Amino acid sequence: MLAANCSVQSRAVEATVATLLALECGLGLLGNSVALWTFAFRLKVWKPYAVYLLNLVTADLLIAVCLPFHAAFYLGRKTWRLGPASCRSLLFLRVLGRGVGVAFLTAVAVDRYFRVVHPRLKVNLLSPRAAWGVSGCVWLLLLGLTHQSLLVPAAACPGLEPGAELSFSAAWQEALIFAQVVLPFGLILFCNVRVIRTLRRRLRDPGGQPKLQRARALVTVVVVLFAACFLPSLLARVLVAVFRAAGGCRALGVMVHVSDVSNSLAYLQSVLNPAVYCFSNPAFRHSYRKVFNTLRGRGREAEAPGDIKDSYS
């Protein structure tokens, strides 16, 4: 724990984090609501990857709903006034949404890996109904892994604050956060590198270059978004733990502020995931373009065809 005279609060940092969380909430609700509408009314052909993307949208919306309460926590000088039960519930939903989102982002990468690199394997014959079964198992697994969030000490609410007492529940959550970043990132990177290498061999003729460019763009978006959103937060948590063990208020205070900002930026993943949907299916590009043009006052565009092909198909 931090020493009693070791204050790490900063009004500027807390206001900045609260503003970031509020912006992420608004943009996340807008972007993922458009994606949800596209799934419901525009997507005509369903494949396993589409099922995984729909679950990713659900997880992102769950995070977006939690963010206003997290912003209020920072506006209140890191004080939670709604009671320990609501605090633990909020932490549980945030951890669950983040874990499920990372899991389905990884599932999309693995699905594309098998379809492109190993197209003859029977796993590629997986039906959308079976993909729904896999999705249900993912939710149940993450529910089991994150239930410890409901048992964290009241001092750690509504998140795992660096100065909080490190109970078993808090230590479990720290280990889970690391596992949810390091392992999926490695798997996503491996799958996407193999996909690009395979497509480069197959699409050597000029007619296949546009398809290869779309694939490269999607791979770049997934890897860059994952790295930019999660790796700084992970590094900051490590440095906070190191400086807390070493002692010294000044260095620890700086790292706590860095950790607060980087942790808030981690939720940008739920805001920027629509870029993944746009590269995966032209139906999403049309929906977002239509909303953007409406906000700019340019009126309605012509309807795009409803039967849309996957970018890797």
Short mmCIF file of C-alpha atoms in Angstrom, two decimals, residues 140-269:
data_model
loop_
_atom_site.label_atom_id
_atom_site.label_comp_id
_atom_site.label_asym_id
_atom_site.label_seq_id
_atom_site.Cartn_x
_atom_site.Cartn_y
_atom_site.Cartn_z
CA LEU A 140 -19.02 -18.83 -20.07
CA LEU A 141 -15.23 -19.22 -19.84
CA LEU A 142 -14.70 -15.48 -19.34
CA LEU A 143 -17.51 -15.35 -16.79
CA GLY A 144 -15.71 -18.03 -14.82
CA LEU A 145 -12.34 -16.30 -15.09
CA THR A 146 -13.61 -12.82 -14.13
CA HIS A 147 -15.98 -13.68 -11.27
CA GLN A 148 -13.17 -12.89 -8.82
CA SER A 149 -13.79 -9.22 -9.69
CA LEU A 150 -16.87 -9.41 -7.48
CA LEU A 151 -14.65 -10.20 -4.49
CA VAL A 152 -12.08 -7.39 -4.69
CA PRO A 153 -11.61 -5.21 -1.59
CA ALA A 154 -13.67 -2.03 -1.37
CA ALA A 155 -10.41 -0.02 -1.52
CA ALA A 156 -9.82 -1.26 -5.07
CA CYS A 157 -13.12 0.04 -6.46
CA PRO A 158 -14.07 0.71 -9.17
CA GLY A 159 -10.77 -0.48 -10.61
CA LEU A 160 -7.51 -1.96 -9.43
CA GLU A 161 -5.85 1.17 -8.14
CA PRO A 162 -2.05 0.94 -7.80
CA GLY A 163 -2.15 1.84 -4.13
CA ALA A 164 -4.83 -0.68 -3.19
CA GLU A 165 -4.17 -3.68 -0.98
CA LEU A 166 -3.12 -6.63 -3.12
CA SER A 167 -5.60 -9.33 -2.10
CA PHE A 168 -5.94 -12.67 -3.83
CA SER A 169 -8.80 -11.33 -5.96
CA ALA A 170 -6.77 -8.27 -6.98
CA ALA A 171 -3.69 -10.41 -7.74
CA TRP A 172 -5.86 -12.75 -9.84
CA GLN A 173 -7.21 -9.80 -11.81
CA GLU A 174 -3.69 -8.50 -12.44
CA ALA A 175 -2.62 -11.92 -13.74
CA LEU A 176 -5.75 -12.11 -15.88
CA ILE A 177 -5.08 -8.68 -17.40
CA PHE A 178 -1.56 -9.72 -18.38
CA ALA A 179 -2.78 -13.04 -19.85
CA GLN A 180 -5.53 -11.27 -21.81
CA VAL A 181 -3.00 -8.99 -23.48
CA VAL A 182 0.21 -10.96 -23.98
CA LEU A 183 -1.19 -14.30 -25.19
CA PRO A 184 -3.83 -12.94 -27.61
CA PHE A 185 -1.41 -10.36 -29.03
CA GLY A 186 1.13 -13.06 -29.79
CA LEU A 187 -1.52 -15.26 -31.40
CA ILE A 188 -2.99 -12.39 -33.45
CA LEU A 189 0.47 -11.37 -34.65
CA PHE A 190 1.34 -14.94 -35.66
CA CYS A 191 -1.96 -15.53 -37.51
CA ASN A 192 -1.85 -12.25 -39.40
CA VAL A 193 1.79 -12.65 -40.48
CA ARG A 194 1.02 -16.12 -41.86
CA VAL A 195 -2.09 -14.82 -43.64
CA ILE A 196 -0.14 -12.07 -45.40
CA ARG A 197 2.66 -14.44 -46.43
CA THR A 198 0.14 -16.92 -47.85
CA LEU A 199 -1.80 -14.27 -49.77
CA ARG A 200 1.43 -12.82 -51.15
CA ARG A 201 2.27 -16.19 -52.71
CA ARG A 202 -1.23 -16.74 -54.10
CA LEU A 203 -1.99 -13.25 -55.38
CA ARG A 204 1.05 -12.49 -57.51
CA ASP A 205 -0.91 -11.49 -60.61
CA PRO A 206 -1.95 -7.81 -60.95
CA GLY A 207 -5.63 -8.68 -60.59
CA GLY A 208 -5.09 -9.99 -57.08
CA GLN A 209 -3.21 -6.96 -55.78
CA PRO A 210 -6.32 -5.02 -54.58
CA LYS A 211 -7.36 -8.03 -52.53
CA LEU A 212 -3.87 -8.32 -51.08
CA GLN A 213 -3.85 -4.61 -50.20
CA ARG A 214 -7.19 -4.95 -48.37
CA ALA A 215 -5.82 -7.91 -46.44
CA ARG A 216 -2.68 -6.00 -45.50
CA ALA A 217 -4.75 -3.03 -44.38
CA LEU A 218 -6.93 -5.20 -42.16
CA VAL A 219 -3.90 -6.92 -40.62
CA THR A 220 -2.22 -3.58 -39.97
CA VAL A 221 -5.35 -2.14 -38.36
CA VAL A 222 -5.84 -5.12 -36.03
CA VAL A 223 -2.21 -5.32 -34.91
CA VAL A 224 -1.67 -1.57 -34.52
CA LEU A 225 -4.93 -1.03 -32.62
CA PHE A 226 -4.23 -3.89 -30.25
CA ALA A 227 -0.65 -2.80 -29.60
CA ALA A 228 -1.45 0.92 -29.23
CA CYS A 229 -4.41 0.39 -26.90
CA PHE A 230 -3.17 -2.39 -24.60
CA LEU A 231 0.63 -2.48 -24.51
CA PRO A 232 1.14 1.02 -22.96
CA SER A 233 -1.36 0.16 -20.23
CA LEU A 234 0.38 -3.14 -19.56
CA LEU A 235 3.81 -1.50 -19.37
CA ALA A 236 2.48 1.20 -17.03
CA ARG A 237 1.04 -1.42 -14.66
CA VAL A 238 4.41 -3.17 -14.53
CA LEU A 239 6.24 0.08 -13.75
CA VAL A 240 3.72 1.01 -11.04
CA ALA A 241 4.31 -2.34 -9.36
CA VAL A 242 8.10 -1.87 -9.61
CA PHE A 243 8.08 1.65 -8.14
CA ARG A 244 5.60 0.64 -5.43
CA ALA A 245 7.96 -2.13 -4.33
CA ALA A 246 10.99 0.19 -4.50
CA GLY A 247 9.33 2.96 -2.49
CA GLY A 248 9.51 6.70 -3.07
CA CYS A 249 6.44 8.85 -3.57
CA ARG A 250 7.61 11.08 -6.39
CA ALA A 251 8.42 8.39 -8.97
CA LEU A 252 5.43 6.31 -7.94
CA GLY A 253 3.12 9.32 -8.23
CA VAL A 254 4.28 10.01 -11.77
CA MET A 255 3.77 6.38 -12.78
CA VAL A 256 0.31 6.27 -11.22
CA HIS A 257 -0.68 9.28 -13.36
CA VAL A 258 0.79 7.60 -16.45
CA SER A 259 -1.08 4.42 -15.55
CA ASP A 260 -4.37 6.28 -15.15
CA VAL A 261 -4.07 7.86 -18.60
CA SER A 262 -2.84 4.71 -20.35
CA ASN A 263 -5.58 2.61 -18.73
CA SER A 264 -8.20 5.04 -20.03
CA LEU A 265 -6.68 4.88 -23.51
CA ALA A 266 -7.03 1.08 -23.45
CA TYR A 267 -10.78 1.54 -23.92
CA LEU A 268 -10.10 3.14 -27.31
CA GLN A 269 -10.10 -0.43 -28.62
#
